[in-house]
Amino acid sequence: MKNMSKLVDNCWKGLTLQHVSEKKIIVPYTIFTVLALVFELFLLGLVIYSIVLFQLFNYQADFLFYVAIAILLLLFCLTVPILLAVMKSLADKKVDKIEASQ
């Protein structure tokens, strides 16, 4: 169990770029994460629109449709904290840089 928690911690540190300070890496990763979030919001909108249409036309969706919704929600719930952590680390690094210059 200890190895599993260590693996999860290392994955989180990798996803949030905690040990990376190179701007050439952080900025494109932040842009990618923002675009992933926008795309996931678009897909969630399509899912809601599909559900409305299914109800309107009395259509019963397949099991795979609901599996895809669950996967999309899991990805969305993972993308938001990653983006928040990366943005926080960017802000902290800017504050540290400003304090170091004074």
Short mmCIF file of C-alpha atoms in Angstrom, two decimals:
data_model
loop_
_atom_site.label_atom_id
_atom_site.label_comp_id
_atom_site.label_asym_id
_atom_site.label_seq_id
_atom_site.Cartn_x
_atom_site.Cartn_y
_atom_site.Cartn_z
CA MET A 1 0.00 0.00 0.00
CA LYS A 2 2.90 2.32 0.77
CA ASN A 3 4.34 1.75 -2.70
CA MET A 4 1.01 2.56 -4.28
CA SER A 5 0.70 5.87 -2.41
CA LYS A 6 4.27 6.74 -3.40
CA LEU A 7 3.43 5.97 -7.03
CA VAL A 8 0.32 8.16 -6.87
CA ASP A 9 2.29 11.01 -5.28
CA ASN A 10 4.95 10.80 -7.99
CA CYS A 11 2.28 10.78 -10.71
CA TRP A 12 0.64 13.87 -9.21
CA LYS A 13 4.01 15.64 -8.98
CA GLY A 14 4.61 14.81 -12.63
CA LEU A 15 1.18 15.94 -13.78
CA THR A 16 1.39 19.24 -11.91
CA LEU A 17 5.04 19.92 -12.84
CA GLN A 18 6.07 20.52 -9.23
CA HIS A 19 9.79 20.08 -9.90
CA VAL A 20 9.89 21.89 -13.25
CA SER A 21 10.86 25.54 -13.41
CA GLU A 22 11.63 25.89 -17.12
CA LYS A 23 9.16 28.32 -18.72
CA LYS A 24 9.60 26.62 -22.10
CA ILE A 25 7.91 23.58 -20.57
CA ILE A 26 5.40 25.15 -18.19
CA VAL A 27 3.72 27.59 -20.59
CA PRO A 28 2.92 25.06 -23.37
CA TYR A 29 1.76 22.55 -20.75
CA THR A 30 -0.55 25.18 -19.26
CA ILE A 31 -1.93 26.02 -22.70
CA PHE A 32 -2.46 22.32 -23.41
CA THR A 33 -4.29 21.87 -20.10
CA VAL A 34 -6.53 24.88 -20.75
CA LEU A 35 -7.36 23.57 -24.23
CA ALA A 36 -8.10 20.13 -22.78
CA LEU A 37 -10.47 21.75 -20.29
CA VAL A 38 -12.23 23.72 -23.06
CA PHE A 39 -12.58 20.56 -25.15
CA GLU A 40 -13.98 18.63 -22.19
CA LEU A 41 -16.50 21.42 -21.57
CA PHE A 42 -17.50 21.22 -25.23
CA LEU A 43 -17.97 17.46 -24.95
CA LEU A 44 -20.01 17.88 -21.77
CA GLY A 45 -22.22 20.33 -23.66
CA LEU A 46 -22.68 17.77 -26.43
CA VAL A 47 -23.59 15.12 -23.86
CA ILE A 48 -26.22 17.37 -22.31
CA TYR A 49 -27.59 18.21 -25.77
CA SER A 50 -27.68 14.49 -26.64
CA ILE A 51 -29.53 13.64 -23.45
CA VAL A 52 -32.11 16.33 -24.20
CA LEU A 53 -32.58 14.95 -27.72
CA PHE A 54 -32.84 11.40 -26.37
CA GLN A 55 -35.60 12.49 -24.01
CA LEU A 56 -37.36 14.46 -26.74
CA PHE A 57 -37.45 11.54 -29.17
CA ASN A 58 -37.91 8.80 -26.52
CA TYR A 59 -34.64 7.12 -27.47
CA GLN A 60 -32.82 4.83 -25.04
CA ALA A 61 -29.04 5.26 -25.24
CA ASP A 62 -26.63 2.32 -25.17
CA PHE A 63 -24.64 1.29 -22.15
CA LEU A 64 -21.48 2.56 -23.87
CA PHE A 65 -22.92 6.08 -23.99
CA TYR A 66 -23.16 6.09 -20.20
CA VAL A 67 -19.66 4.60 -19.89
CA ALA A 68 -18.35 7.42 -22.10
CA ILE A 69 -20.11 9.97 -19.88
CA ALA A 70 -18.49 8.45 -16.79
CA ILE A 71 -15.04 8.54 -18.41
CA LEU A 72 -15.57 12.14 -19.52
CA LEU A 73 -16.60 13.18 -16.01
CA LEU A 74 -13.53 11.45 -14.54
CA LEU A 75 -11.26 13.25 -17.01
CA PHE A 76 -12.94 16.55 -16.22
CA CYS A 77 -12.54 15.95 -12.48
CA LEU A 78 -8.84 15.26 -13.08
CA THR A 79 -8.16 18.18 -15.44
CA VAL A 80 -9.54 20.90 -13.17
CA PRO A 81 -7.26 20.20 -10.15
CA ILE A 82 -4.25 19.76 -12.45
CA LEU A 83 -4.92 23.12 -14.08
CA LEU A 84 -5.42 24.81 -10.71
CA ALA A 85 -2.18 23.33 -9.35
CA VAL A 86 -0.18 24.38 -12.42
CA MET A 87 -1.63 27.91 -12.33
CA LYS A 88 -0.85 28.15 -8.61
CA SER A 89 2.73 27.03 -9.17
CA LEU A 90 3.09 29.60 -11.97
CA ALA A 91 1.81 32.34 -9.68
CA ASP A 92 4.11 31.22 -6.85
CA LYS A 93 7.12 31.23 -9.17
CA LYS A 94 6.26 34.76 -10.34
CA VAL A 95 6.00 35.94 -6.73
CA ASP A 96 9.32 34.28 -5.88
CA LYS A 97 10.94 35.92 -8.91
CA ILE A 98 9.58 39.35 -7.93
CA GLU A 99 10.75 38.93 -4.33
CA ALA A 100 14.19 37.80 -5.49
CA SER A 101 14.59 40.85 -7.71
CA GLN A 102 13.85 43.26 -4.85
#
